[in-house]
Short mmCIF file of N, CA, C and O in Angstrom, two decimals:
data_model
loop_
_atom_site.label_atom_id
_atom_site.label_comp_id
_atom_site.label_asym_id
_atom_site.label_seq_id
_atom_site.Cartn_x
_atom_site.Cartn_y
_atom_site.Cartn_z
N MET A 1 61.03 145.65 184.29
CA MET A 1 62.11 144.59 183.77
C MET A 1 62.85 144.72 184.98
O MET A 1 64.30 143.68 184.81
N GLU A 2 62.97 145.65 185.60
CA GLU A 2 64.08 146.06 186.81
C GLU A 2 64.26 145.12 187.94
O GLU A 2 65.41 144.79 188.22
N ASP A 3 62.77 145.07 188.30
CA ASP A 3 63.07 143.53 189.16
C ASP A 3 62.74 142.76 188.99
O ASP A 3 63.80 142.03 190.04
N CYS A 4 63.17 141.88 187.64
CA CYS A 4 62.93 140.88 186.88
C CYS A 4 64.71 140.62 186.69
O CYS A 4 65.82 139.66 186.46
N LEU A 5 65.82 141.91 187.00
CA LEU A 5 66.89 142.08 186.05
C LEU A 5 68.46 141.28 187.37
O LEU A 5 68.95 139.49 186.72
N PRO A 6 68.00 141.09 188.62
CA PRO A 6 68.80 140.44 189.65
C PRO A 6 68.73 138.57 188.93
O PRO A 6 69.31 137.85 189.03
N ALA A 7 67.66 138.44 189.02
CA ALA A 7 66.83 136.82 188.86
C ALA A 7 67.81 136.39 187.08
O ALA A 7 68.51 135.43 186.98
N TRP A 8 67.26 137.45 186.04
CA TRP A 8 67.89 136.77 184.87
C TRP A 8 69.69 137.16 185.21
O TRP A 8 70.03 136.35 184.64
N ARG A 9 70.32 137.45 185.68
CA ARG A 9 71.57 137.40 185.76
C ARG A 9 72.24 136.13 186.45
O ARG A 9 72.79 135.84 186.30
N ARG A 10 70.73 136.28 187.39
CA ARG A 10 72.05 134.59 188.19
C ARG A 10 71.32 133.28 187.29
O ARG A 10 72.14 132.43 187.53
N VAL A 11 70.14 133.44 186.79
CA VAL A 11 69.93 132.35 186.15
C VAL A 11 71.18 132.32 184.41
O VAL A 11 71.53 130.67 184.37
N VAL A 12 71.82 133.19 183.78
CA VAL A 12 72.43 133.37 183.17
C VAL A 12 74.09 133.13 183.57
O VAL A 12 74.16 131.88 183.24
N ALA A 13 73.94 133.32 184.80
CA ALA A 13 75.60 132.77 185.62
C ALA A 13 75.85 131.18 185.99
O ALA A 13 76.67 130.33 185.81
N ARG A 14 74.19 130.69 186.19
CA ARG A 14 74.47 129.18 187.11
C ARG A 14 74.51 128.50 185.92
O ARG A 14 75.14 127.64 185.51
N ALA A 15 73.52 128.69 184.44
CA ALA A 15 73.93 128.27 183.61
C ALA A 15 75.78 127.87 183.49
O ALA A 15 75.75 127.14 182.54
N VAL A 16 75.39 129.24 183.02
CA VAL A 16 77.64 129.42 182.18
C VAL A 16 77.96 128.28 183.24
O VAL A 16 79.23 127.29 183.33
N GLU A 17 77.61 128.21 184.39
CA GLU A 17 78.63 127.10 185.43
C GLU A 17 78.14 126.05 185.76
O GLU A 17 79.71 125.35 185.60
N ARG A 18 77.19 126.14 185.31
CA ARG A 18 77.24 124.33 184.87
C ARG A 18 77.31 123.92 183.36
O ARG A 18 76.78 122.89 183.24
N GLY A 19 77.55 124.35 182.88
CA GLY A 19 77.19 124.10 181.25
C GLY A 19 76.69 123.85 180.24
O GLY A 19 76.45 123.08 179.03
N ILE A 20 75.31 124.62 181.11
CA ILE A 20 73.99 124.82 180.26
C ILE A 20 73.99 125.70 179.17
O ILE A 20 73.98 126.77 179.55
N PRO A 21 74.10 125.55 177.89
CA PRO A 21 74.00 126.33 176.58
C PRO A 21 72.43 127.73 176.72
O PRO A 21 71.44 126.40 176.98
N ALA A 22 72.67 128.83 177.05
CA ALA A 22 71.61 129.27 177.23
C ALA A 22 71.14 130.16 176.30
O ALA A 22 71.64 131.71 176.93
N PRO A 23 71.90 130.56 175.08
CA PRO A 23 72.12 131.26 173.81
C PRO A 23 71.08 132.69 174.07
O PRO A 23 71.43 133.49 174.31
N VAL A 24 69.93 132.30 174.26
CA VAL A 24 68.54 132.79 174.12
C VAL A 24 68.61 134.47 175.17
O VAL A 24 68.84 135.62 175.45
N PHE A 25 68.82 133.55 176.38
CA PHE A 25 69.03 134.19 178.23
C PHE A 25 70.03 135.35 177.77
O PHE A 25 70.18 136.00 178.12
N SER A 26 71.46 134.66 177.24
CA SER A 26 72.40 135.17 177.56
C SER A 26 72.62 136.37 176.74
O SER A 26 72.92 137.33 176.97
N SER A 27 72.07 136.56 175.28
CA SER A 27 72.37 137.03 174.38
C SER A 27 71.34 138.04 174.20
O SER A 27 71.27 139.64 174.38
N ALA A 28 69.89 137.77 175.04
CA ALA A 28 68.93 139.12 175.03
C ALA A 28 69.44 139.61 176.72
O ALA A 28 68.97 140.97 176.49
N LEU A 29 70.58 139.17 177.17
CA LEU A 29 70.88 140.10 178.62
C LEU A 29 71.77 141.23 177.84
O LEU A 29 72.21 142.17 178.75
N ALA A 30 72.84 140.56 177.36
CA ALA A 30 73.41 141.26 176.75
C ALA A 30 73.15 142.22 176.17
O ALA A 30 73.62 143.61 176.18
N TYR A 31 71.86 142.19 175.16
CA TYR A 31 71.09 143.47 174.71
C TYR A 31 70.85 144.28 175.48
O TYR A 31 71.10 145.78 175.08
N TYR A 32 70.44 144.23 176.00
CA TYR A 32 69.20 144.69 177.04
C TYR A 32 70.47 145.83 178.01
O TYR A 32 70.55 147.04 178.50
N ASP A 33 71.93 145.00 178.41
CA ASP A 33 72.82 145.77 178.77
C ASP A 33 73.28 146.87 177.95
O ASP A 33 73.69 147.94 178.13
N ALA A 34 73.36 146.42 176.71
CA ALA A 34 74.00 147.58 176.09
C ALA A 34 73.19 148.49 175.65
O ALA A 34 73.42 149.45 175.47
N LEU A 35 71.54 148.20 175.55
CA LEU A 35 71.02 149.57 175.23
C LEU A 35 70.25 150.49 176.30
O LEU A 35 70.77 151.95 176.07
N ARG A 36 71.38 150.21 177.88
CA ARG A 36 71.02 150.99 179.01
C ARG A 36 72.10 152.10 178.50
O ARG A 36 72.65 152.45 179.43
N ARG A 37 73.13 151.67 178.30
CA ARG A 37 74.64 152.30 178.22
C ARG A 37 74.28 153.36 177.37
O ARG A 37 74.34 153.39 176.11
N PRO A 38 75.24 154.83 177.56
CA PRO A 38 74.60 155.27 176.83
C PRO A 38 76.09 155.95 175.77
O PRO A 38 75.75 156.28 174.50
N ARG A 39 76.97 155.49 175.75
CA ARG A 39 77.95 155.58 174.95
C ARG A 39 78.34 153.95 173.76
O ARG A 39 79.23 154.53 173.49
N LEU A 40 77.95 152.76 174.58
CA LEU A 40 77.98 151.87 174.07
C LEU A 40 78.14 151.55 172.74
O LEU A 40 78.96 151.37 171.72
N ASN A 41 77.28 151.80 172.17
CA ASN A 41 76.45 151.88 170.48
C ASN A 41 77.48 152.61 169.67
O ASN A 41 77.40 152.04 168.97
N ALA A 42 77.40 153.63 170.45
CA ALA A 42 77.86 154.13 169.34
C ALA A 42 79.55 153.87 169.45
O ALA A 42 80.14 154.00 168.05
N ALA A 43 80.01 153.85 170.56
CA ALA A 43 81.25 153.64 169.90
C ALA A 43 81.48 152.08 169.55
O ALA A 43 82.78 152.44 169.27
N LEU A 44 80.79 151.44 169.67
CA LEU A 44 80.96 149.96 168.91
C LEU A 44 80.78 150.23 167.69
O LEU A 44 81.43 149.36 166.76
N THR A 45 79.75 151.32 166.85
CA THR A 45 79.75 151.50 166.21
C THR A 45 80.73 152.10 165.16
O THR A 45 81.01 151.43 163.72
N GLN A 46 81.25 152.84 165.83
CA GLN A 46 82.76 153.58 165.35
C GLN A 46 83.75 152.28 165.09
O GLN A 46 84.70 152.61 164.18
N GLY A 47 83.65 152.16 166.12
CA GLY A 47 85.05 150.96 166.11
C GLY A 47 84.54 149.83 164.49
O GLY A 47 85.47 149.83 164.00
N LEU A 48 83.88 149.18 164.41
CA LEU A 48 83.11 148.72 163.85
C LEU A 48 83.44 149.11 162.18
O LEU A 48 83.71 148.58 161.20
N ARG A 49 83.04 150.59 162.01
CA ARG A 49 83.13 151.43 160.72
C ARG A 49 84.37 150.71 160.16
O ARG A 49 85.37 150.82 159.70
N ASP A 50 85.43 151.90 161.15
CA ASP A 50 87.23 151.66 161.23
C ASP A 50 87.52 150.08 160.68
O ASP A 50 88.82 150.50 160.18
N TYR A 51 86.98 149.13 161.49
CA TYR A 51 87.84 148.28 160.97
C TYR A 51 87.42 147.68 159.52
O TYR A 51 87.93 147.18 159.14
N PHE A 52 86.41 147.70 159.35
CA PHE A 52 85.58 147.28 158.03
C PHE A 52 85.68 148.60 157.08
O PHE A 52 86.09 147.75 155.97
N GLY A 53 85.78 149.44 157.22
CA GLY A 53 85.87 150.27 156.36
C GLY A 53 87.06 151.82 156.30
O GLY A 53 87.21 152.79 155.68
N ALA A 54 88.19 151.38 157.70
CA ALA A 54 89.28 152.99 158.00
C ALA A 54 87.98 153.94 157.92
O ALA A 54 88.89 155.38 157.31
N HIS A 55 87.31 154.11 158.55
CA HIS A 55 86.40 155.27 158.40
C HIS A 55 87.04 156.32 159.17
O HIS A 55 86.00 157.37 159.57
N THR A 56 87.65 155.36 160.26
CA THR A 56 87.79 156.60 161.26
C THR A 56 87.01 156.63 162.33
O THR A 56 85.63 156.64 162.70
N TYR A 57 87.35 157.19 163.81
CA TYR A 57 86.92 157.04 164.80
C TYR A 57 86.66 158.81 165.46
O TYR A 57 87.98 159.19 165.61
N LYS A 58 86.43 158.68 166.62
CA LYS A 58 86.61 159.94 167.37
C LYS A 58 86.29 159.59 168.86
O LYS A 58 85.73 158.75 168.95
N ARG A 59 87.14 160.26 169.74
CA ARG A 59 87.41 159.61 171.40
C ARG A 59 86.96 160.59 172.21
O ARG A 59 86.98 162.21 171.45
N VAL A 60 86.41 160.61 173.03
CA VAL A 60 85.92 162.04 174.17
C VAL A 60 86.58 162.43 174.83
O VAL A 60 86.34 163.53 174.83
N ASP A 61 88.30 161.72 175.16
CA ASP A 61 89.06 162.58 175.65
C ASP A 61 89.65 163.53 175.01
O ASP A 61 90.56 164.04 175.08
N ASP A 62 89.01 163.28 173.38
CA ASP A 62 90.34 163.96 172.13
C ASP A 62 89.31 164.26 171.14
O ASP A 62 88.94 163.83 170.19
N PRO A 63 88.25 165.15 171.61
CA PRO A 63 86.68 165.33 170.49
C PRO A 63 87.52 166.01 168.97
O PRO A 63 86.59 165.98 167.76
N GLU A 64 88.61 166.49 168.91
CA GLU A 64 88.64 167.45 168.06
C GLU A 64 89.29 166.40 166.99
O GLU A 64 89.89 167.35 165.78
N SER A 65 89.77 165.70 167.24
CA SER A 65 90.90 164.78 166.60
C SER A 65 90.17 163.79 166.19
O SER A 65 89.51 163.07 166.49
N SER A 66 90.64 162.55 164.70
CA SER A 66 90.12 161.97 164.43
C SER A 66 91.02 161.07 164.32
O SER A 66 92.25 160.95 164.13
N TYR A 67 90.64 159.54 164.87
CA TYR A 67 91.90 158.15 165.19
C TYR A 67 91.34 157.25 164.56
O TYR A 67 90.30 156.69 163.66
N HIS A 68 92.76 156.82 163.59
CA HIS A 68 92.30 154.93 163.08
C HIS A 68 93.09 154.37 164.33
O HIS A 68 94.32 154.16 164.21
N VAL A 69 92.74 152.74 163.85
CA VAL A 69 93.61 151.45 164.00
C VAL A 69 94.12 151.50 162.96
O VAL A 69 93.48 150.95 161.99
N LEU A 70 95.56 150.81 163.52
CA LEU A 70 95.83 149.78 161.83
C LEU A 70 96.37 148.50 162.19
O LEU A 70 96.47 147.52 162.26
N TRP A 71 94.54 147.81 161.94
CA TRP A 71 93.71 146.58 162.26
C TRP A 71 95.09 145.51 161.23
O TRP A 71 95.29 144.93 162.26
N SER A 72 95.31 145.57 160.24
CA SER A 72 96.26 144.44 159.92
C SER A 72 97.85 144.25 159.85
O SER A 72 98.41 144.07 159.42
N GLY A 73 98.37 146.12 161.62
CA GLY A 73 99.37 145.97 161.58
C GLY A 73 99.42 145.59 162.95
O GLY A 73 99.39 144.65 162.98
N ASP A 74 100.46 146.44 163.29
CA ASP A 74 100.36 145.93 164.93
C ASP A 74 99.38 146.73 166.13
O ASP A 74 99.23 146.35 166.75
N ARG A 75 98.15 146.90 165.02
CA ARG A 75 97.12 147.76 165.82
C ARG A 75 97.37 148.87 167.08
O ARG A 75 96.63 149.07 167.52
N SER A 76 98.07 149.33 166.04
CA SER A 76 98.17 150.72 166.93
C SER A 76 97.49 151.91 166.66
O SER A 76 96.62 151.77 165.34
N GLU A 77 97.18 153.12 167.52
CA GLU A 77 95.82 153.61 167.06
C GLU A 77 96.88 154.92 166.63
O GLU A 77 97.99 155.55 166.75
N VAL A 78 96.62 155.45 165.69
CA VAL A 78 97.13 157.12 164.92
C VAL A 78 95.81 158.27 164.35
O VAL A 78 94.90 157.39 164.19
N VAL A 79 96.34 158.81 164.79
CA VAL A 79 95.37 160.40 164.56
C VAL A 79 95.57 160.47 162.75
O VAL A 79 96.84 160.57 162.14
N SER A 80 94.48 160.73 162.61
CA SER A 80 94.24 160.31 160.99
C SER A 80 93.60 162.30 160.64
O SER A 80 92.88 163.11 161.57
#
């Protein structure tokens, strides 16, 4: 996969530049990139849980506190 990654990115970029829809190529590339990030999946899951159910989330710069975003208000972040 690593050997093909530069070409894969070029194919997706060129398709976008030319206005050619390539939803499978681009979404698969985004999925592959997301899997390789150590914190992205966990951070995304925490953000979605907070948005849909006010479950709060932790931040790496302050692991002791829990945070919540006022999604229906001014979208500010508050300590819970």
